[in-house]
mmCIF file of C-alpha atoms in Angstrom:
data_model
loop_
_atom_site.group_PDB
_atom_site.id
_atom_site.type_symbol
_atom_site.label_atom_id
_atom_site.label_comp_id
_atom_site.label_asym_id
_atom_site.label_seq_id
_atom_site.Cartn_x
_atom_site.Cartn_y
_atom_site.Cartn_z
ATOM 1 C CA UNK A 1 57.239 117.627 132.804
ATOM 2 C CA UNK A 2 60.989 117.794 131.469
ATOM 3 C CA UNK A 3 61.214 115.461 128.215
ATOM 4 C CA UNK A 4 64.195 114.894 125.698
ATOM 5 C CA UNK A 5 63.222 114.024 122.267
ATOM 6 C CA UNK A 6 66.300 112.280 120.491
ATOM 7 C CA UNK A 7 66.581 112.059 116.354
ATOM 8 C CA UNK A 8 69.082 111.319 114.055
ATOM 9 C CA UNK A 9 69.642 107.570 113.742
ATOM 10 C CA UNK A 10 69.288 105.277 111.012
ATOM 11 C CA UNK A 11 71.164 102.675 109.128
ATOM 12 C CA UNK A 12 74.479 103.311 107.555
ATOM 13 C CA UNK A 13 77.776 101.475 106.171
ATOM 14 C CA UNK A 14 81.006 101.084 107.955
ATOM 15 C CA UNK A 15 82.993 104.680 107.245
ATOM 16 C CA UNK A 16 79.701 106.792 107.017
ATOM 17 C CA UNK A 17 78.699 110.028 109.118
ATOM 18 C CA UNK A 18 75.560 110.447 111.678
ATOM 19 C CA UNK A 19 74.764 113.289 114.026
ATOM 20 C CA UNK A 20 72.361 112.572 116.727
ATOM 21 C CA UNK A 21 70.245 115.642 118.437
ATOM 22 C CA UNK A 22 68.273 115.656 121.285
ATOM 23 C CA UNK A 23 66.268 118.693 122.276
ATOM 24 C CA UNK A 24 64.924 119.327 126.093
ATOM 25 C CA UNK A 25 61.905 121.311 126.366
ATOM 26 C CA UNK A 26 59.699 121.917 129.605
ATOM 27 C CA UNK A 27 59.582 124.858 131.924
ATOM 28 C CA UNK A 28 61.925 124.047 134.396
ATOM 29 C CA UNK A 29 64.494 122.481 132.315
ATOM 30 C CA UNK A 30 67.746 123.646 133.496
ATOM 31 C CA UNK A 31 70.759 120.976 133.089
ATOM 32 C CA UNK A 32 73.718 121.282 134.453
ATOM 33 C CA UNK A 33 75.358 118.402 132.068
ATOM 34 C CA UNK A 34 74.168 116.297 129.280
ATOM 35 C CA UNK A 35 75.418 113.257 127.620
ATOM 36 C CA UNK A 36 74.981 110.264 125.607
ATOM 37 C CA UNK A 37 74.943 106.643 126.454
ATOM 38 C CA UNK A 38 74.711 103.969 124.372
ATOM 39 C CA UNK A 39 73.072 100.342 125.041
ATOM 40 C CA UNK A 40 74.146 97.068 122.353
ATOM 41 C CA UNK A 41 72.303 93.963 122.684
ATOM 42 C CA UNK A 42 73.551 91.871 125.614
ATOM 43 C CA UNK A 43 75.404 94.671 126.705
ATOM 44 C CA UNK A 44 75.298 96.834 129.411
ATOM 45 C CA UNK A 45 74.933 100.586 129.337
ATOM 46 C CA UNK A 46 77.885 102.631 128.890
ATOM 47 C CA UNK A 47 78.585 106.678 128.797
ATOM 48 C CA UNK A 48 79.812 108.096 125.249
ATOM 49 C CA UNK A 49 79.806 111.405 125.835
ATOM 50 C CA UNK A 50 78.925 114.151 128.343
ATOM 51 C CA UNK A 51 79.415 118.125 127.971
ATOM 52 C CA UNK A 52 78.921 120.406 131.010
ATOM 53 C CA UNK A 53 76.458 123.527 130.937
ATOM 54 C CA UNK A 54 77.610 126.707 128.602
ATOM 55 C CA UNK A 55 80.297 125.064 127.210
ATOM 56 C CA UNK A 56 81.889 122.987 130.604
ATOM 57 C CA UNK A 57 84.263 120.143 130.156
ATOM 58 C CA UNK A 58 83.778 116.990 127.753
ATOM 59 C CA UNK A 59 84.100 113.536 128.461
ATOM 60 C CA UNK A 60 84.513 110.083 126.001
ATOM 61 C CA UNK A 61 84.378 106.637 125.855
ATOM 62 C CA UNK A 62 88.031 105.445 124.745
ATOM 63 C CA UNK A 63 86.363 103.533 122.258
ATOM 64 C CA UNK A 64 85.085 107.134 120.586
ATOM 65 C CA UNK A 65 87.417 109.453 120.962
ATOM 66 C CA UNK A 66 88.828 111.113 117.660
ATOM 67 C CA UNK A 67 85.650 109.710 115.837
ATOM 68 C CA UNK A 68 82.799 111.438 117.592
ATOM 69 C CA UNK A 69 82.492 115.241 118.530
ATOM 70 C CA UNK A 70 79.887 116.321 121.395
ATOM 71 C CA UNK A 71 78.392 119.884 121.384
ATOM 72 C CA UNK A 72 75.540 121.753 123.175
ATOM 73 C CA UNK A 73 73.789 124.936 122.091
ATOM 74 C CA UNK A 74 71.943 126.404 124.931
ATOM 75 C CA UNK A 75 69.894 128.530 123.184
ATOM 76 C CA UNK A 76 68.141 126.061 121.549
ATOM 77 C CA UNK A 77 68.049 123.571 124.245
ATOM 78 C CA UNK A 78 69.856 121.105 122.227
ATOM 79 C CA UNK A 79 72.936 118.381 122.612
ATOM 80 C CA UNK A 80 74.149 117.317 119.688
ATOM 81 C CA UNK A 81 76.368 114.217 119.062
ATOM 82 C CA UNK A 82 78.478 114.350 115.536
ATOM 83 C CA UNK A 83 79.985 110.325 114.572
ATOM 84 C CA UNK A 84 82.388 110.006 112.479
ATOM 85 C CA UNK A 85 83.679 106.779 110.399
ATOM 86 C CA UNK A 86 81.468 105.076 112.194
ATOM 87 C CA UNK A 87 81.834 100.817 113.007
ATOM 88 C CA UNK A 88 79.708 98.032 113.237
ATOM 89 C CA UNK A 89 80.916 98.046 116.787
ATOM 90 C CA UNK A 90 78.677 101.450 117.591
ATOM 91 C CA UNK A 91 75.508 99.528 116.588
ATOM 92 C CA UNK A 92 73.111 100.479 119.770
ATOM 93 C CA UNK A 93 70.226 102.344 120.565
ATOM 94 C CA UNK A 94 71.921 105.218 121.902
ATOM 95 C CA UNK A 95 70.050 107.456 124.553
ATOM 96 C CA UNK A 96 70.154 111.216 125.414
ATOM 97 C CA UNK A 97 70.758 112.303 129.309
ATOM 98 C CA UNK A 98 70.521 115.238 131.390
ATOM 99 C CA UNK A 99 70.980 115.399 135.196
ATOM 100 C CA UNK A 100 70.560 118.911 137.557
ATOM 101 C CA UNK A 101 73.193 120.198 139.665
ATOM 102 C CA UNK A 102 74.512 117.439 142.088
ATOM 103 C CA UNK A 103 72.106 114.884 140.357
ATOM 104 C CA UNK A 104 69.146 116.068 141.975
ATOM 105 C CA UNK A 105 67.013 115.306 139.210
ATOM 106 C CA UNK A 106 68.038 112.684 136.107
ATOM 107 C CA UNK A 107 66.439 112.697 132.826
ATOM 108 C CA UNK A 108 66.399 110.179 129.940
ATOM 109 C CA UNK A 109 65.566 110.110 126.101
ATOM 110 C CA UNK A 110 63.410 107.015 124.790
ATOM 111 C CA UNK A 111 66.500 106.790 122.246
ATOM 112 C CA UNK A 112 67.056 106.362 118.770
ATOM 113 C CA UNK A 113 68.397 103.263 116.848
ATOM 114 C CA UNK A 114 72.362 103.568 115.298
ATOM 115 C CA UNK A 115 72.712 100.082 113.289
ATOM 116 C CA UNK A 116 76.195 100.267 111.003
ATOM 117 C CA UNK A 117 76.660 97.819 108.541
ATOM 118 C CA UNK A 118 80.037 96.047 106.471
#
């Protein structure tokens, strides 16, 4: 009964700003990490970013690092994923993730279309 809703995508130029959100809900929804991963066409899967419960450790992709900010406020049972001067390269649908203590449960997002432009 856990579900993550994700929002925040859309089209934009080369340069421009997005910030993705993705709100769990459900009574037993208790993560102990949350991330983002991203999927291009023809590509496989990869990890952007992950954030560990009330305020744990971050982790990024090489290719994001500097450019893109991940954040989670527990209250609101929200992960939030701030992109800055964004490339055509991070075109993908990109997909929200949360996973219990010692991965005994995993959760996914249906995810939300990024498409940057030139």
């Amino acid at each position: 009964q856990v579900q993550l809703l994700e929002s925040g995508g859309g089209l934009v130029q080369a340069g421009d700003s997005l910030r993705l959100s993705c709100q769990g809900s459900g009574r037993t929804f208790s993560p102990w990490a949350m991330g983002w991963y991203r999927q291009a066409p023809g590509k496989q899967r990869e990890l952007v970013a992950s954030i560990g419960t009330n305020g744990g450790g971050t982790n990024y992709a090489d290719s994001v690092k500097g450019r893109f900010t991940i954040s989670w406020d527990t209250a609101k049972n929200t992960v939030y994923l701030q992109m800055n001067s964004l490339k055509p390269e991070d075109t993908a649908v990109y997909y929200c993730n949360a996973r219990t203590r010692g991965y005994r449960d995993v959760y996914w997002g249906q995810g939300t279309q990024v498409t940057v432009s030139s």
